[in-house]
mmCIF file of C-alpha atoms in Angstrom:
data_model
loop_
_atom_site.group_PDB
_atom_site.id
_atom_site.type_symbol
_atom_site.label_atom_id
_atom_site.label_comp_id
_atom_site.label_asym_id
_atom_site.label_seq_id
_atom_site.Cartn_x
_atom_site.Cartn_y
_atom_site.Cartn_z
ATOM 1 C CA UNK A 1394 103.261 4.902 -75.236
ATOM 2 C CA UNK A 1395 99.713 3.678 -74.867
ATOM 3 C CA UNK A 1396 99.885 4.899 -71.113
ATOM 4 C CA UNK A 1397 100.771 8.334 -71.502
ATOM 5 C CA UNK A 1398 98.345 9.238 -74.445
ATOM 6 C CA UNK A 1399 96.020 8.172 -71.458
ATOM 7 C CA UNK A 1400 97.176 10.031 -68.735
ATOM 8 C CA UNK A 1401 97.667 12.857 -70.404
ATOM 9 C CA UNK A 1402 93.789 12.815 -71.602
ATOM 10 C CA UNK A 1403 92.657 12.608 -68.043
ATOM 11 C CA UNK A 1404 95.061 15.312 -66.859
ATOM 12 C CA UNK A 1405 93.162 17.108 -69.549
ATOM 13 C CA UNK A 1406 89.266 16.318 -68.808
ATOM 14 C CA UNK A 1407 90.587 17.472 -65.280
ATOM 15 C CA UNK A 1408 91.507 20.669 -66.121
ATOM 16 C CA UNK A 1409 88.593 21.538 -68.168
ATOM 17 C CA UNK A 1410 86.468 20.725 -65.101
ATOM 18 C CA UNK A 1411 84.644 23.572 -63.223
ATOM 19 C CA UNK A 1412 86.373 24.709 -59.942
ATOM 20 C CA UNK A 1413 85.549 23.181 -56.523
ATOM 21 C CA UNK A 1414 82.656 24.998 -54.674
ATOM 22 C CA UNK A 1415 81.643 24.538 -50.681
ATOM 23 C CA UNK A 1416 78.784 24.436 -49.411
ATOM 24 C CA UNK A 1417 76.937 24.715 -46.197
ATOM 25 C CA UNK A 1418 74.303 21.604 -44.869
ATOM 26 C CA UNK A 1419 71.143 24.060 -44.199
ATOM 27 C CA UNK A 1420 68.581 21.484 -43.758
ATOM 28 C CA UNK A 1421 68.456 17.480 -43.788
ATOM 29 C CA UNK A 1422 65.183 16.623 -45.755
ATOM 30 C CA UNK A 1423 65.383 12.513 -45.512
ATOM 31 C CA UNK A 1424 66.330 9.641 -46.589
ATOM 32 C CA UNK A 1425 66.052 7.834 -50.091
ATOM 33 C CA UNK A 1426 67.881 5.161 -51.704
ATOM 34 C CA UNK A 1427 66.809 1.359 -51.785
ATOM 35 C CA UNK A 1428 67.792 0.806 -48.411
ATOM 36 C CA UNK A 1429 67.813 4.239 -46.912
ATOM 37 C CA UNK A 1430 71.307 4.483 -46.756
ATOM 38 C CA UNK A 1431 71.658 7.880 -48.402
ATOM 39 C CA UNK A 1432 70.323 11.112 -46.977
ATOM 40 C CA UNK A 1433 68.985 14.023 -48.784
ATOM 41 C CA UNK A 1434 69.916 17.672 -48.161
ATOM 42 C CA UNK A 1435 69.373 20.924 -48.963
ATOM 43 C CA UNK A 1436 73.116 23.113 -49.166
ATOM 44 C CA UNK A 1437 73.414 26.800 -49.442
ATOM 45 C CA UNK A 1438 76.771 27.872 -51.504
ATOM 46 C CA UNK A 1439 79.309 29.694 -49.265
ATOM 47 C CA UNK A 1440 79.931 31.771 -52.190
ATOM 48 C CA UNK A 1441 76.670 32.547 -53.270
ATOM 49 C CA UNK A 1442 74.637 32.931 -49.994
ATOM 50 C CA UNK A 1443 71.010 33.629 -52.369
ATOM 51 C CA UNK A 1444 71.653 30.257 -53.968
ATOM 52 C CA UNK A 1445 70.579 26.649 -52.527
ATOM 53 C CA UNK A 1446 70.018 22.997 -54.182
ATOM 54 C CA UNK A 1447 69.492 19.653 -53.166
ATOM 55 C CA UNK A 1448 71.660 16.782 -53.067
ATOM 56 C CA UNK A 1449 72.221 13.522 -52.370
ATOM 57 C CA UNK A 1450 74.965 12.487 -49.728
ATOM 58 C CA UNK A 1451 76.179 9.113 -48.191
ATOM 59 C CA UNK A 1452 77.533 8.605 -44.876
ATOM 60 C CA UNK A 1453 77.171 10.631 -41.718
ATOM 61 C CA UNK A 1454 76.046 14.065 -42.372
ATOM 62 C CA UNK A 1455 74.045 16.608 -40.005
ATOM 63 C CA UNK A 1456 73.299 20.598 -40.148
ATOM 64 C CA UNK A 1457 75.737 22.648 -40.214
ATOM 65 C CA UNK A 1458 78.561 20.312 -41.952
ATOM 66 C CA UNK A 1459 80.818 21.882 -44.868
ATOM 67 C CA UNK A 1460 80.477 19.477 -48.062
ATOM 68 C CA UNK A 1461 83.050 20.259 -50.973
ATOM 69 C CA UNK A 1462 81.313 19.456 -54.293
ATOM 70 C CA UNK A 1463 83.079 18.572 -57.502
ATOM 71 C CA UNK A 1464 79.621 19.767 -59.525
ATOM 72 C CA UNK A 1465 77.456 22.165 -57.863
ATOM 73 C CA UNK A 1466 75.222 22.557 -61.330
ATOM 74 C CA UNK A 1467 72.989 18.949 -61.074
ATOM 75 C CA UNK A 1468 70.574 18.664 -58.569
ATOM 76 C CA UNK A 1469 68.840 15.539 -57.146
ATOM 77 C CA UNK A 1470 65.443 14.918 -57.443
ATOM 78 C CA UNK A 1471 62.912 15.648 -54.762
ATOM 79 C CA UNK A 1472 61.903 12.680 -52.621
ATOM 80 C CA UNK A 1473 58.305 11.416 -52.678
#
C-alpha cells in the first residue's frame, strides 16, 4: 500500500514538470569542477533561436552536439 502512494506521487511530480527542450552546443567556454572533469558551454535553444544560457555538462561534448535538457530555466555560473 505504502508502495503505490509512492509511485503514484512521483508519477505526479513528473507530470507537473516542464516539457523537454533541445538545444544546440554554440560555443565550449572551459572547464570547471574540482578536477576539471566537467566542461562549460554556452547552448542556443532550437526553439527559441534569440535565446542562449550556459551550462554545465559532463562527459564528451564538442560544438555542434544536440543536448536534451530536463530544465532549460537555471543557468550555471560563469567561470573565473
Amino acid at each position: 500500500l505504502k508502495e503505490a502512494r509512492v509511485s503514484s506521487f512521483l508519477f505526479f511530480k513528473m507530470d507537473k514538470s516542464a516539457p523537454i527542450k533541445l538545444a544546440k552546443v554554440s560555443k565550449v567556454l572551459g572547464r570547471t569542477g574540482s578536477q576539471g572533469s566537467v566542461l562549460q558551454v554556452r547552448v542556443d535553444f532550437l526553439d527559441d533561436a534569440t535565446r542562449s544560457i550556459i551550462r554545465n555538462v559532463k562527459g564528451p561534448i564538442r560544438e555542434g552536439d544536440i543536448l536534451t535538457l530536463m530544465e532549460s530555466e537555471r543557468e550555471a555560473r560563469r567561470l573565473r
